[in-house]
Coordinates of N, CA and C in Angstrom, one line a residue:
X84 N 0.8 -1.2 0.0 CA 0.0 0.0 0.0 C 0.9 1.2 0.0
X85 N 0.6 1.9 -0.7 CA 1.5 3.3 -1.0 C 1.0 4.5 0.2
X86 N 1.5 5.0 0.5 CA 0.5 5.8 2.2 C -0.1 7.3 0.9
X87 N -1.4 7.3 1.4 CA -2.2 8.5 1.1 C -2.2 8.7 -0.3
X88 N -2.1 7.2 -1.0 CA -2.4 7.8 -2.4 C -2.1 5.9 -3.3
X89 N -2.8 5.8 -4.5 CA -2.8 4.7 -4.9 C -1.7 4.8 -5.9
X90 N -1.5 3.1 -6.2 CA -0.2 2.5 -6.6 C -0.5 2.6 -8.2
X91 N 0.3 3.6 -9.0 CA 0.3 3.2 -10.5 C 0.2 1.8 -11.4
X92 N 1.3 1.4 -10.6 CA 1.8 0.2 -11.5 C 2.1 -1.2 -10.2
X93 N 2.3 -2.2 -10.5 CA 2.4 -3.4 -9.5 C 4.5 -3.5 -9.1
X94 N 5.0 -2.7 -9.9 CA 6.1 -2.6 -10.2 C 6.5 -0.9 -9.8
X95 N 5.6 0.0 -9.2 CA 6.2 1.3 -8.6 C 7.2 0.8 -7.6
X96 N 7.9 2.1 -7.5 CA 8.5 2.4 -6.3 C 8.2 3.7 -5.7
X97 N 8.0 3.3 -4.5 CA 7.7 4.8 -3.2 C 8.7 4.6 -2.3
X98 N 7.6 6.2 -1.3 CA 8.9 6.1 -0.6 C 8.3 5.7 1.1
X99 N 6.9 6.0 1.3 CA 6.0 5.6 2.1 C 5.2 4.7 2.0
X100 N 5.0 3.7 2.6 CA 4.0 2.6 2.9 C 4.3 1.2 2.8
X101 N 4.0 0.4 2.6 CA 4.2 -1.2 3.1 C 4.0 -2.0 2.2
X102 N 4.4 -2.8 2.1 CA 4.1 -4.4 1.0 C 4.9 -5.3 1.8
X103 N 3.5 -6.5 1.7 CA 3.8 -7.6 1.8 C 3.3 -8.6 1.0
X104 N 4.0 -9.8 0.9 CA 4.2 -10.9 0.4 C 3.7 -12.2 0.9
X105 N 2.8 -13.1 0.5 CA 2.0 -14.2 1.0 C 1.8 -15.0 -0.1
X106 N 2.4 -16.3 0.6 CA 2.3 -17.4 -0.5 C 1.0 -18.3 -0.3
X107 N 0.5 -18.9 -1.2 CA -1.0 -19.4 -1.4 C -0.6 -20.8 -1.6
X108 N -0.5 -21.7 -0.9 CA -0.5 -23.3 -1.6 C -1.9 -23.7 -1.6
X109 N -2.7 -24.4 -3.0 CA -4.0 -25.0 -3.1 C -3.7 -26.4 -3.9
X110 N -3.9 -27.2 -2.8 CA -3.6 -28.7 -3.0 C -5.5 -29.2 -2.9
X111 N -5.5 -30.3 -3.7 CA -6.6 -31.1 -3.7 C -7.0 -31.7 -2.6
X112 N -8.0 -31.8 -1.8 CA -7.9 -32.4 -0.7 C -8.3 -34.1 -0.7
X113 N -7.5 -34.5 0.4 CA -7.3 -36.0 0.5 C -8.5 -36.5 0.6
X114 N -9.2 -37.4 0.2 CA -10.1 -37.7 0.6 C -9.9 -38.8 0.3
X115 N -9.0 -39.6 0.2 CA -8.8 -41.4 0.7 C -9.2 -41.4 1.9
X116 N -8.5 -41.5 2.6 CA -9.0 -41.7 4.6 C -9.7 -40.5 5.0
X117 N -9.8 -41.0 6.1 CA -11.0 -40.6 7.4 C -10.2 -40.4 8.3
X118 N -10.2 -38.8 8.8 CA -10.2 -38.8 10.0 C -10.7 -39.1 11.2
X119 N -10.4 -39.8 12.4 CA -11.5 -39.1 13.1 C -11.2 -37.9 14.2
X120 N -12.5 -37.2 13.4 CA -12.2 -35.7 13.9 C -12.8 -35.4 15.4
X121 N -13.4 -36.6 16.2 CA -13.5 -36.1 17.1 C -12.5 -36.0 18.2
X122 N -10.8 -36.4 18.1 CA -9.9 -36.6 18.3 C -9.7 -35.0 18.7
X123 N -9.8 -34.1 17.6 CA -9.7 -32.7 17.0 C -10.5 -31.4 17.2
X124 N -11.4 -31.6 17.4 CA -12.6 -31.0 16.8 C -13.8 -31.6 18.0
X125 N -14.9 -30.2 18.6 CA -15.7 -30.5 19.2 C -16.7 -31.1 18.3
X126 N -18.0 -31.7 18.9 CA -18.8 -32.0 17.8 C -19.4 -31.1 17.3
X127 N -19.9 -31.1 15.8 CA -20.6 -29.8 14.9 C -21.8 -29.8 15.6
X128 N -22.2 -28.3 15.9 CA -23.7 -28.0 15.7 C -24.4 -27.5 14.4
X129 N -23.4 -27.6 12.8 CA -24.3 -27.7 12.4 C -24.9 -28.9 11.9
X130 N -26.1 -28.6 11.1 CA -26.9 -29.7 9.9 C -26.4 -30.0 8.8
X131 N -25.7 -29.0 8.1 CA -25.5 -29.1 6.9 C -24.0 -29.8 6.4
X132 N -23.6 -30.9 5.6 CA -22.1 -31.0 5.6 C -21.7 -30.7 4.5
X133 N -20.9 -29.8 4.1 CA -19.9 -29.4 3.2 C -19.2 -30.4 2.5
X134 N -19.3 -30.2 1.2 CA -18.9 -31.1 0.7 C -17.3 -32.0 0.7
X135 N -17.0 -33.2 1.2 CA -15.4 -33.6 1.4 C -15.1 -32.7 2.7
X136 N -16.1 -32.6 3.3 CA -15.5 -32.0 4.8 C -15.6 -32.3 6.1
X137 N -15.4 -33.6 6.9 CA -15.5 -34.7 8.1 C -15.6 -34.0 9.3
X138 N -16.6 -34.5 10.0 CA -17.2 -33.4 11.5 C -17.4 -34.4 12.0
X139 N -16.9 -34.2 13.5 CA -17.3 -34.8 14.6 C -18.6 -34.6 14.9
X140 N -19.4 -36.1 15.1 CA -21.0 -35.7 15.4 C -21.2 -35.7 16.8
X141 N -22.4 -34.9 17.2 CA -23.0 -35.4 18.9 C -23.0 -36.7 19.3
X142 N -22.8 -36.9 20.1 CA -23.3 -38.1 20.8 C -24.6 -38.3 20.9
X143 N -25.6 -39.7 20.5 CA -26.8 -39.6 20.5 C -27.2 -40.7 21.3
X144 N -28.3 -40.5 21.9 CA -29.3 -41.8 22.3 C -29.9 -42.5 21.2
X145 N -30.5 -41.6 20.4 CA -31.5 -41.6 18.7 C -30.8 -41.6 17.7
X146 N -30.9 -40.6 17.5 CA -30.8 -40.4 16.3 C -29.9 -38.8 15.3
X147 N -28.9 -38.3 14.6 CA -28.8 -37.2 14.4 C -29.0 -36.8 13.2
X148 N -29.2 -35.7 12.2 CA -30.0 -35.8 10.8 C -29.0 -34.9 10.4
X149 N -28.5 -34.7 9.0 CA -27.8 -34.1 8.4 C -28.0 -33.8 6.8
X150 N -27.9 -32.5 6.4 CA -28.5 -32.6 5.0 C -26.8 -32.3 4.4
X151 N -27.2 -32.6 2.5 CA -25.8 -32.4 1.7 C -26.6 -31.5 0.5
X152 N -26.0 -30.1 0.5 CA -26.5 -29.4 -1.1 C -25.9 -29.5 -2.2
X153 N -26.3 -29.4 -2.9 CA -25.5 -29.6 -4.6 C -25.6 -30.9 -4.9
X154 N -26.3 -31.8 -4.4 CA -26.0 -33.0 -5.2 C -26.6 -33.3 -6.3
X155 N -27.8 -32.6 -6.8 CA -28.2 -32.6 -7.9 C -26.7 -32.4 -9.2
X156 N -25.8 -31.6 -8.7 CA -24.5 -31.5 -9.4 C -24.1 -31.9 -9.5
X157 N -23.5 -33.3 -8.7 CA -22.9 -34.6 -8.9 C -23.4 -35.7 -9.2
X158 N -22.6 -36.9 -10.0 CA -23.2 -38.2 -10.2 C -23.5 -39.1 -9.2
X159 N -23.2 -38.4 -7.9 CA -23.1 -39.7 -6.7 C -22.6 -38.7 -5.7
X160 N -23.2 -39.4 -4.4 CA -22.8 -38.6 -3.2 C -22.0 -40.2 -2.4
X161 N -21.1 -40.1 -1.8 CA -20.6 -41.4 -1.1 C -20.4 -40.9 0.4
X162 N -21.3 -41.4 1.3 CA -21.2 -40.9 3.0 C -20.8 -41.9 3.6
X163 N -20.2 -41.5 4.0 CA -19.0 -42.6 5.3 C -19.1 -42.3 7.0
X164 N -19.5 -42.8 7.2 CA -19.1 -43.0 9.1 C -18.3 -43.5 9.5
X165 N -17.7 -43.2 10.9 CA -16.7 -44.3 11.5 C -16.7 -43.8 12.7
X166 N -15.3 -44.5 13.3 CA -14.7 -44.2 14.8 C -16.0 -44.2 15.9
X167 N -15.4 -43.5 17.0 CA -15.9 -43.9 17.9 C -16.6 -44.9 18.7
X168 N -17.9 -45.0 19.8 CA -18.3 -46.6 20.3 C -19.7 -46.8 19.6
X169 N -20.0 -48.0 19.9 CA -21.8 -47.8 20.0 C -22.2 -48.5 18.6
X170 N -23.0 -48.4 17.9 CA -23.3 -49.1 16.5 C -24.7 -48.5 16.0
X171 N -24.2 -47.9 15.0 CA -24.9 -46.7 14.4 C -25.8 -47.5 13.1
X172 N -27.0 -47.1 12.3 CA -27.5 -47.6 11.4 C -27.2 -46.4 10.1
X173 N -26.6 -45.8 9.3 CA -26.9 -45.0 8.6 C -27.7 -45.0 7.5
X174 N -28.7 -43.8 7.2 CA -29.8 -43.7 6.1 C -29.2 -42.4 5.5
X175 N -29.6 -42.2 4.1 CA -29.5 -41.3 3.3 C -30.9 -41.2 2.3
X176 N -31.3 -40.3 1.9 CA -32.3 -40.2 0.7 C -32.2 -38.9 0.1
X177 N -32.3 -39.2 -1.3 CA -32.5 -37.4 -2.0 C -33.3 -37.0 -2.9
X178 N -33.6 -35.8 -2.1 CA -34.5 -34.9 -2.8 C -35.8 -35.1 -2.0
X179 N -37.4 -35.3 -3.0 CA -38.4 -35.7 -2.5 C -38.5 -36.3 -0.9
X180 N -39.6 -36.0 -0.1 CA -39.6 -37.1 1.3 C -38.8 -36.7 2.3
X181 N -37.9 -35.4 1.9 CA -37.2 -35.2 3.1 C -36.6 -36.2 3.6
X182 N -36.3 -36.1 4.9 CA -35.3 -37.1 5.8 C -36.0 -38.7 5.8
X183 N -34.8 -39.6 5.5 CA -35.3 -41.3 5.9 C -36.8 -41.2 6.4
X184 N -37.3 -42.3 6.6 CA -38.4 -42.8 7.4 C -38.3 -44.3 7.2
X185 N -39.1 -44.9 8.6 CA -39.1 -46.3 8.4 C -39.7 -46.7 7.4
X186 N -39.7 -47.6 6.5 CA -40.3 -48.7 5.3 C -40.3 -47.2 3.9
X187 N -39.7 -46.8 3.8 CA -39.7 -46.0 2.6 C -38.4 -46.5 2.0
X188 N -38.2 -45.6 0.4 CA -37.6 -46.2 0.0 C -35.3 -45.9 0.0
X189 N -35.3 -45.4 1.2 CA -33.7 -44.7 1.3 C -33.1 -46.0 1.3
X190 N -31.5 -44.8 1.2 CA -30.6 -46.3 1.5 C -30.0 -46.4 2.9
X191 N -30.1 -47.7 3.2 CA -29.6 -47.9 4.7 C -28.4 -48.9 4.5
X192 N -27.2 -48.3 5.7 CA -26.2 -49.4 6.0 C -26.0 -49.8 7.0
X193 N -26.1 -50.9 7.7 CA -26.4 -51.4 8.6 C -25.2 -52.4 9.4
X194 N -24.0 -52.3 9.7 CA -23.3 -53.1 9.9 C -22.5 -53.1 11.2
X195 N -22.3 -53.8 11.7 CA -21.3 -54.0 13.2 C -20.5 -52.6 13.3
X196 N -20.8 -51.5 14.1 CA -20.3 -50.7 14.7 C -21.0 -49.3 13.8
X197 N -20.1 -48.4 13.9 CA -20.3 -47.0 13.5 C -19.5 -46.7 12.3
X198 N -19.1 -47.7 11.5 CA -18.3 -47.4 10.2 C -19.5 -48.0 9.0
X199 N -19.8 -46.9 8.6 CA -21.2 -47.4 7.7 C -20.6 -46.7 6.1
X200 N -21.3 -47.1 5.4 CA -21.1 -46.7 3.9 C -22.5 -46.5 3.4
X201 N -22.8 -45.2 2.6 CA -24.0 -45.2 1.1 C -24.0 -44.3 0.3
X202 N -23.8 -45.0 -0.6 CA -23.8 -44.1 -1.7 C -25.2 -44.2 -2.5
X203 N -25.5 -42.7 -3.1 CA -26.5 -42.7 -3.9 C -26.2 -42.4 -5.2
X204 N -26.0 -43.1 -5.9 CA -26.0 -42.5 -7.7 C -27.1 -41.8 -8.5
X205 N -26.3 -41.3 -9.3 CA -27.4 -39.9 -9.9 C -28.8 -39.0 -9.4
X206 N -28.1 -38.9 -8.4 CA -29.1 -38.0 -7.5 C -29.5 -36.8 -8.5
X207 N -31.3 -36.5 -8.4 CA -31.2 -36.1 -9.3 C -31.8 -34.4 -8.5
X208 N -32.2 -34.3 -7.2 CA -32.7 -33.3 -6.2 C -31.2 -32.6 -5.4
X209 N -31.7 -31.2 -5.4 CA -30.4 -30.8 -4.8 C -29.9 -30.8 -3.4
X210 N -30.7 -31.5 -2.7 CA -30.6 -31.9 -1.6 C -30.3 -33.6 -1.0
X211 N -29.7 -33.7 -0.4 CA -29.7 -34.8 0.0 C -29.4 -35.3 1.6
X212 N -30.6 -36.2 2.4 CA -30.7 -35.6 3.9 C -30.9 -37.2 4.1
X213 N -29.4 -37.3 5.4 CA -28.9 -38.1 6.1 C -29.2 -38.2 8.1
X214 N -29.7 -39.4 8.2 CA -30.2 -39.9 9.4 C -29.0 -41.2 10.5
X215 N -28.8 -40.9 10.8 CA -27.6 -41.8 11.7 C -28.5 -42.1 12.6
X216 N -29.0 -43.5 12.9 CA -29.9 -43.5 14.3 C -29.0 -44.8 14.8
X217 N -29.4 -45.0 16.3 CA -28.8 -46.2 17.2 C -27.8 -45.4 18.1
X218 N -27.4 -46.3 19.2 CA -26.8 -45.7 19.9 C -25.0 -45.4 20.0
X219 N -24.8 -44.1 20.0 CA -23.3 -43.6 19.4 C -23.0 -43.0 20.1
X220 N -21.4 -42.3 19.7 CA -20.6 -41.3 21.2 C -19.3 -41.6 19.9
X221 N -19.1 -40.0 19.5 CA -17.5 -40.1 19.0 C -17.4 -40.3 17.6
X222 N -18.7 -40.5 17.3 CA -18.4 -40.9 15.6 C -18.1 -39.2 14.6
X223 N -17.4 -40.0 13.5 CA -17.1 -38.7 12.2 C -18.0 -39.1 11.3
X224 N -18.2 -38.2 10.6 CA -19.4 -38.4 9.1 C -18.8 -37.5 8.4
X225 N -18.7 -38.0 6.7 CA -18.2 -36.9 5.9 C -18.7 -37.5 4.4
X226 N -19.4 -36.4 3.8 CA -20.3 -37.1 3.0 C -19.0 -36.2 1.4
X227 N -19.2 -36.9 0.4 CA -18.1 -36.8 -0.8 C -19.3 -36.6 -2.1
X228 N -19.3 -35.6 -2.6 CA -19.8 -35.3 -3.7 C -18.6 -35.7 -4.7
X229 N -19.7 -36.6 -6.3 CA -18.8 -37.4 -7.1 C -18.3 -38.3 -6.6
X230 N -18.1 -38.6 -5.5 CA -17.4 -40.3 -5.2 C -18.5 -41.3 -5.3
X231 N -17.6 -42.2 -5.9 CA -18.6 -43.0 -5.7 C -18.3 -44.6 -4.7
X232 N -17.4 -44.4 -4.2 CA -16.9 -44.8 -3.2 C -17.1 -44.4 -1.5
X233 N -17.3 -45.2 -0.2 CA -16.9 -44.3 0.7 C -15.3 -44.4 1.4
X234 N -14.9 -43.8 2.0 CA -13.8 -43.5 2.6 C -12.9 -44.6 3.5
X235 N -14.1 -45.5 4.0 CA -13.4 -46.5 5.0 C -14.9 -47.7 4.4
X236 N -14.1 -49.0 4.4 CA -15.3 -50.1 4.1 C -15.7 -50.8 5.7
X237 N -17.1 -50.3 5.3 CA -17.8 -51.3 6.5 C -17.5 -52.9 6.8
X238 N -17.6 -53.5 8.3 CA -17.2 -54.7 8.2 C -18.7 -55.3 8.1
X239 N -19.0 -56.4 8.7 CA -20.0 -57.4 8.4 C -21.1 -57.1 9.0
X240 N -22.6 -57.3 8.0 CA -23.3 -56.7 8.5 C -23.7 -57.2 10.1
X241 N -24.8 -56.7 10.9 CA -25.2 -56.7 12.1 C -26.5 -57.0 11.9
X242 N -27.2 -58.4 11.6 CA -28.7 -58.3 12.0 C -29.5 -58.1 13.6
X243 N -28.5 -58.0 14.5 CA -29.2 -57.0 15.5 C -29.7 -55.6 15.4
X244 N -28.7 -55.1 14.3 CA -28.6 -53.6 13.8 C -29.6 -52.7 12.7
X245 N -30.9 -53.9 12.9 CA -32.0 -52.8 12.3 C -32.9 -52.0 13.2
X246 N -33.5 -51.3 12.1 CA -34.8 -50.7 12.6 C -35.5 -51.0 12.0
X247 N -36.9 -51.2 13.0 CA -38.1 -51.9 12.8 C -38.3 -51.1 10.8
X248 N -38.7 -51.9 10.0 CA -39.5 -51.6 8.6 C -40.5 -51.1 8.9
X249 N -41.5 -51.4 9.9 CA -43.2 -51.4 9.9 C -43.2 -50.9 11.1
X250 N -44.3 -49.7 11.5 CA -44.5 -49.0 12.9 C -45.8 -49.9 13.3
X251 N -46.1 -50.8 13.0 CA -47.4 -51.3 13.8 C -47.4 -52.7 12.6
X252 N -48.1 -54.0 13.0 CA -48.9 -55.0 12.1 C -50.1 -55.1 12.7
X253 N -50.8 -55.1 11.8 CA -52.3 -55.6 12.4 C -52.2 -57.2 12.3
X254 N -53.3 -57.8 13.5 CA -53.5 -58.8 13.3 C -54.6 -59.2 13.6
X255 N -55.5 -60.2 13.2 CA -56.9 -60.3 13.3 C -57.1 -62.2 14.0
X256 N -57.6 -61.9 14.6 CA -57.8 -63.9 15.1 C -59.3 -64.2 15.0
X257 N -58.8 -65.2 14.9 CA -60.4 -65.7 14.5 C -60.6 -66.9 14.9
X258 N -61.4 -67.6 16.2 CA -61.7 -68.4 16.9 C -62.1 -69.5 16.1
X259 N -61.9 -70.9 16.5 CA -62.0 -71.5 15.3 C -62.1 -73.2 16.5
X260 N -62.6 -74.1 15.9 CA -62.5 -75.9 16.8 C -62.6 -76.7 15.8
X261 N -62.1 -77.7 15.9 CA -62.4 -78.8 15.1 C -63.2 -80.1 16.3
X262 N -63.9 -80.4 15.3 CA -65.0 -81.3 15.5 C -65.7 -80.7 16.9
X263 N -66.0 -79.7 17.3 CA -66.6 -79.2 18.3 C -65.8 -79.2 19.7
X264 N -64.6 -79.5 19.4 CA -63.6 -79.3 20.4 C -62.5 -78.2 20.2
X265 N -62.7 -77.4 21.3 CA -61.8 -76.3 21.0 C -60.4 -76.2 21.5
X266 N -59.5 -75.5 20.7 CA -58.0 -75.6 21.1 C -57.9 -75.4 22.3
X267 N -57.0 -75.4 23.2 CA -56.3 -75.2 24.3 C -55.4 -73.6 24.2

């Protein structure tokens, strides 16, 4: 900055005021591995995840919900969970329907612990809104626009590790005997 008056040329010389110099490195960011950021980092309050950008989540009893924008931009969104205790179920769905719901049609991953994978291909809504339910403490989520991959592979599934499909069955009985003798 030239003091009390502007700079002709990027190449002047004066005789008052200051220049400085600042170098810019812009590298691609990693997105093979996962950190876990709760190592690092308190857990996020917010909702929304940035795209290729891993946040430490709350601790939940339930459940915590998270949306991703721009995915209508991309051919695929790939969301990854991990670290921490507990054993998480993750859902994703986009666009229409808003957040997961039981027996609809999102995608769920369901496997032994909190390292979950889903990917959605050609999402075609610019929204895309993610549901982590089951019980957790310590987990990272970091959702990747264009990958079609996630970041860490889940191990084997957990069939203790669903949620109910159906909030109610009806059932109907109907009293019934053979030869005039009734069941027990």
């Amino acid at each position: 900055m030239k003091y009390n008056s502007p700079i002709a040329s990027a190449w002047e010389n004066f005789n008052a005021g200051e220049v400085e110099g600042y170098s810019v490195h812009i590298k691609k960011r990693d997105t093979s591995q996962l950190e876990d950021m709760c190592l690092s980092q308190p857990p996020t309050e917010q909702s929304v995840l940035a795209d290729s950008v891993p946040v430490c989540v709350k601790s939940s009893p339930q459940f915590q919900s998270f949306s991703v924008s721009g995915a209508d931009s991309a051919e695929s969104v790939a969301i990854t969970s991990s670290y921490g205790q507990g054993n998480l179920t993750l859902e994703a769905r986009n666009g229409e329907g808003g957040y997961p719901r039981q027996g609809d049609d999102s995608i769920r991953s369901k496997h032994v612990g909190n390292t979950e994978c889903v990917v959605i291909t050609n999402p075609t809504k610019y929204w895309t809104n993610i549901v982590m339910h089951g019980l957790f403490q310590g987990a990272t989520i970091v959702a990747d626009l264009v990958a079609t991959n996630c970041r860490k592979e889940p191990g084997p599934i957990d069939p203790s590790n669903v949620v109910n499909e159906f909030s109610h069955v009806n059932v109907i009985i109907f009293p019934f005997s053979f030869n005039g003798t009734p069941l027990p």
